[in-house]
XYZ file of N, CA and C in Angstrom:
342
model
N 1.104 -1.069 -0.063
C 0.050 0.040 -0.017
C 0.828 1.141 -0.045
N 0.726 2.149 -1.119
C 1.617 3.315 -1.133
C 0.867 4.440 -0.407
N 1.401 4.940 0.636
C 0.708 6.042 1.442
C 1.227 7.405 0.983
N 2.403 7.339 0.591
C 2.907 8.887 0.060
C 3.070 8.645 -1.258
N 2.478 9.712 -1.971
C 2.403 9.832 -3.549
C 3.192 11.055 -4.037
N 4.288 10.644 -4.729
C 5.037 11.901 -5.287
C 4.802 12.036 -6.548
N 5.165 13.205 -7.011
C 4.922 13.661 -8.151
C 6.131 14.864 -8.752
N 6.283 15.081 -9.848
C 7.003 16.227 -10.516
C 8.222 15.957 -10.736
N 8.890 14.541 -10.958
C 10.275 14.445 -11.433
C 10.310 14.605 -13.118
N 11.367 14.173 -13.520
C 11.522 14.360 -14.942
C 13.108 14.724 -15.473
N 13.083 15.109 -16.792
C 14.396 15.542 -17.303
C 14.322 16.956 -17.377
N 15.687 17.674 -16.833
C 15.813 18.878 -17.084
C 17.221 19.123 -17.345
N 17.564 20.207 -17.920
C 18.689 20.795 -18.480
C 19.612 21.282 -17.127
N 20.892 21.255 -17.216
C 21.502 21.924 -16.289
C 21.255 23.448 -15.985
N 21.081 23.927 -14.841
C 20.845 25.249 -14.398
C 19.080 25.534 -14.375
N 18.630 24.336 -14.589
C 17.029 24.280 -14.687
C 16.427 24.103 -13.257
N 15.136 24.026 -13.148
C 14.453 23.857 -12.033
C 13.280 22.760 -12.131
N 13.073 22.154 -11.017
C 12.002 21.345 -10.863
C 11.406 21.337 -9.427
N 10.095 21.053 -9.381
C 9.327 21.095 -8.117
C 8.873 19.638 -7.811
N 9.126 19.021 -6.718
C 8.568 17.780 -6.516
C 7.566 18.059 -5.601
N 6.427 17.238 -5.328
C 5.369 17.098 -4.436
C 5.016 15.819 -3.730
N 4.767 15.662 -2.797
C 4.452 14.562 -1.924
C 3.350 14.706 -1.166
N 2.299 13.864 -1.357
C 0.945 13.970 -0.621
C 1.009 12.906 0.446
N 0.532 12.836 1.441
C 0.358 12.077 2.556
C -1.007 12.126 3.277
N -1.461 10.875 3.835
C -2.644 10.745 4.563
C -2.601 11.739 5.574
N -3.591 12.396 6.176
C -3.654 13.522 7.277
C -3.005 13.006 8.621
N -3.312 11.616 8.798
C -2.938 11.127 10.286
C -1.355 10.929 10.164
N -0.750 10.780 9.146
C 0.665 10.571 8.963
C 1.292 12.054 8.853
N 0.618 12.738 7.804
C 1.228 14.316 7.661
C 1.363 15.113 8.779
N 0.262 14.822 9.523
C 0.196 16.103 10.733
C 1.015 15.605 11.724
N 1.497 14.480 11.914
C 2.261 14.037 12.976
C 3.921 13.737 12.688
N 4.213 14.064 11.402
C 5.310 13.740 10.934
C 6.234 14.760 10.567
N 7.651 14.545 10.963
C 8.703 15.277 10.190
C 8.777 14.605 8.534
N 8.770 15.723 7.696
C 8.698 15.350 6.266
C 9.844 15.480 5.731
N 10.369 14.834 4.994
C 11.869 15.021 4.308
C 11.752 14.263 2.789
N 12.733 14.709 2.206
C 13.308 14.283 0.945
C 14.702 13.513 1.035
N 14.630 12.331 0.368
C 16.012 11.617 0.249
C 16.312 11.528 -1.176
N 17.525 10.999 -1.799
C 17.658 10.737 -2.971
C 18.702 9.662 -2.769
N 18.630 8.794 -4.090
C 19.679 7.749 -4.192
C 20.059 7.823 -5.577
N 21.287 8.218 -5.792
C 22.075 8.074 -7.253
C 22.481 6.720 -7.522
N 22.807 6.159 -8.750
C 23.257 4.920 -8.907
C 24.665 4.470 -8.156
N 24.637 3.392 -7.474
C 25.789 3.022 -6.906
C 26.126 3.762 -5.652
N 25.254 4.765 -5.269
C 25.321 5.496 -4.022
C 24.278 5.118 -3.054
N 24.618 5.354 -1.736
C 23.704 5.158 -0.736
C 22.533 6.198 -0.710
N 21.465 5.821 -0.194
C 20.472 6.847 -0.097
C 20.695 8.005 0.892
N 20.671 9.290 0.661
C 21.070 10.409 1.554
C 19.970 11.381 1.715
N 20.010 11.979 2.784
C 18.878 13.123 3.191
C 19.254 14.215 2.403
N 18.199 14.803 1.698
C 18.479 16.198 0.946
C 17.899 17.295 1.791
N 16.694 17.319 2.298
C 16.022 18.278 3.190
C 15.016 17.801 3.936
N 14.699 18.347 5.159
C 13.487 17.876 5.987
C 12.933 19.144 6.500
N 11.903 19.015 6.800
C 10.887 20.091 7.491
C 10.060 19.621 8.641
N 10.155 20.155 9.881
C 9.398 19.669 10.998
C 7.906 20.156 10.938
N 7.267 19.913 11.801
C 5.513 20.158 11.713
C 5.413 21.555 12.148
N 6.293 22.192 12.578
C 6.369 23.709 12.759
C 7.195 24.525 11.798
N 7.918 23.780 10.960
C 8.511 24.627 9.671
C 9.803 24.737 9.890
N 10.500 24.167 10.780
C 12.063 24.209 10.718
C 12.468 23.394 9.819
N 13.682 23.721 9.050
C 14.171 22.997 7.965
C 15.665 22.610 8.282
N 16.078 21.427 7.565
C 17.435 21.209 7.451
C 17.792 20.670 6.131
N 18.885 21.150 5.916
C 19.521 20.667 4.345
C 20.677 20.010 4.158
N 21.056 19.187 3.171
C 22.066 18.690 2.920
C 23.139 19.780 2.434
N 24.378 19.923 2.972
C 25.314 20.987 2.456
C 25.242 21.069 0.928
N 25.250 20.082 0.050
C 25.369 20.031 -1.203
C 24.069 20.768 -2.049
N 23.085 20.923 -1.416
C 21.836 21.597 -1.771
C 21.545 22.930 -1.142
N 22.270 23.383 -0.080
C 21.821 24.645 0.476
C 21.844 25.837 -0.585
N 20.999 26.589 -0.438
C 21.042 27.918 -1.341
C 20.374 27.539 -2.701
N 20.077 26.280 -3.018
C 19.544 25.813 -4.311
C 18.119 25.163 -4.416
N 17.929 24.432 -3.098
C 16.611 23.837 -3.045
C 16.048 24.467 -1.733
N 14.701 24.220 -1.783
C 13.798 24.689 -0.629
C 12.770 23.727 -0.285
N 12.738 23.241 0.763
C 11.394 22.369 1.335
C 10.513 23.122 1.897
N 9.236 22.824 1.549
C 8.110 23.452 2.399
C 6.895 22.568 2.645
N 6.161 22.682 3.410
C 5.091 21.980 3.626
C 3.575 22.844 3.601
N 2.651 22.423 3.154
C 1.274 22.982 3.131
C 0.653 22.143 4.130
N 0.167 22.424 5.319
C -0.442 21.558 6.249
C -2.033 21.530 5.976
N -2.505 22.418 5.305
C -3.734 22.287 4.739
C -4.085 21.190 3.668
N -2.864 21.015 2.953
C -2.998 19.995 1.795
C -2.218 18.841 2.139
N -1.891 18.802 3.307
C -1.044 17.487 3.668
C 0.021 17.137 2.442
N 0.810 18.139 2.181
C 1.486 18.038 1.059
C 2.948 18.672 1.079
N 3.915 18.061 1.034
C 5.440 18.763 1.147
C 6.048 18.889 -0.151
N 6.683 19.862 -0.212
C 7.182 20.346 -1.783
C 8.805 20.330 -1.475
N 9.384 20.040 -2.597
C 10.762 20.542 -2.763
C 11.083 21.257 -3.980
N 11.548 22.387 -3.827
C 11.781 23.329 -5.140
C 13.236 23.193 -5.325
N 13.752 22.935 -6.494
C 14.969 22.684 -6.880
C 15.523 23.399 -7.866
N 16.337 24.462 -7.580
C 16.846 25.368 -8.750
C 18.434 24.962 -8.791
N 18.858 25.601 -9.951
C 20.179 25.699 -10.378
C 20.685 23.932 -10.145
N 19.909 23.333 -10.983
C 20.086 21.779 -10.854
C 21.338 21.604 -11.721
N 22.074 20.522 -11.251
C 23.363 20.019 -11.974
C 23.324 18.589 -12.070
N 24.150 18.028 -13.138
C 23.896 16.471 -13.193
C 24.195 15.785 -12.035
N 24.873 16.331 -10.924
C 25.149 15.706 -9.685
C 23.638 15.438 -8.961
N 22.891 16.253 -9.248
C 21.664 16.322 -8.733
C 20.672 14.774 -9.311
N 21.187 14.316 -10.330
C 20.497 13.107 -10.844
C 20.340 12.066 -9.907
N 19.073 11.694 -9.705
C 18.998 10.436 -8.627
C 17.457 10.037 -8.740
N 17.157 9.135 -7.984
C 15.762 8.767 -7.474
C 15.617 9.392 -6.303
N 14.479 10.395 -6.350
C 13.980 11.181 -5.215
C 12.760 10.508 -4.405
N 12.962 10.408 -2.982
C 12.077 9.669 -2.309
C 11.472 10.393 -1.031
N 10.104 10.682 -1.123
C 9.432 11.155 0.062
C 9.508 10.493 1.370
N 9.659 11.036 2.277
C 9.885 10.382 3.515
C 8.935 10.819 4.645
N 8.354 10.318 5.416
C 7.490 10.858 6.620
C 7.912 10.090 7.818
N 8.243 10.723 8.769
C 9.147 9.949 10.100
C 7.926 10.266 11.294
N 7.320 9.162 11.540
C 6.246 9.499 12.699
C 6.255 7.895 13.208
N 6.784 7.663 14.481
C 6.994 6.337 15.045
C 7.869 5.495 14.252
N 7.389 5.421 12.714
C 8.253 4.519 11.773
C 8.377 5.286 10.611
N 9.238 5.055 9.744
C 9.497 5.675 8.669
C 8.507 5.159 7.423
N 8.043 6.069 6.715
C 7.024 5.855 5.639
C 7.686 6.337 4.383
N 7.529 5.733 3.140
C 8.454 6.166 2.116
C 7.336 6.280 0.925
N 7.740 7.003 -0.010
C 7.065 7.132 -1.289
C 7.633 6.049 -2.421
N 7.341 5.836 -3.297
C 7.599 4.867 -4.524
C 8.893 5.629 -5.130
N 9.191 6.786 -5.087
C 10.391 7.392 -5.610
C 10.033 8.016 -7.065
N 10.710 9.091 -7.324
C 10.533 9.748 -8.514
C 11.960 10.150 -9.130
N 11.972 9.869 -10.320
C 13.394 9.894 -11.107
C 13.544 11.370 -11.380
N 14.778 12.105 -11.087
C 15.282 13.226 -11.589
C 16.500 13.095 -12.318
N 16.539 13.502 -13.509
C 17.752 13.527 -14.595
C 17.961 14.970 -14.871
N 19.158 15.239 -14.718
C 19.907 16.649 -15.131
C 20.791 16.359 -16.101
N 20.494 16.764 -17.501
C 21.415 16.292 -18.596
C 20.949 17.321 -19.593
N 21.902 17.685 -20.347
C 21.850 18.459 -21.612
C 21.630 17.466 -22.877
């Protein structure tokens, strides 16, 4: 059963932008720290950004100043705005909700290439 539904991935040129979205059931979203992780081929899954229920954010050093995480508590949705994308950002991006246990989305591919 897929509880977190992601959208917004795709192919973009270097320097371009994408916005990822992730919707969750209210009971999960309202109690969770929401985050985005990514996994590139041959690499471990890594935290990209997270946001608490009250809006405190945390970013990986590699995306600071380029990515912005936000949550809309009325829509039970978390977003990841990605700007100034580089080929090193190419990965499968996963939405995460942390509430007692970890919930994961199915992943969405982001490819940065000319």
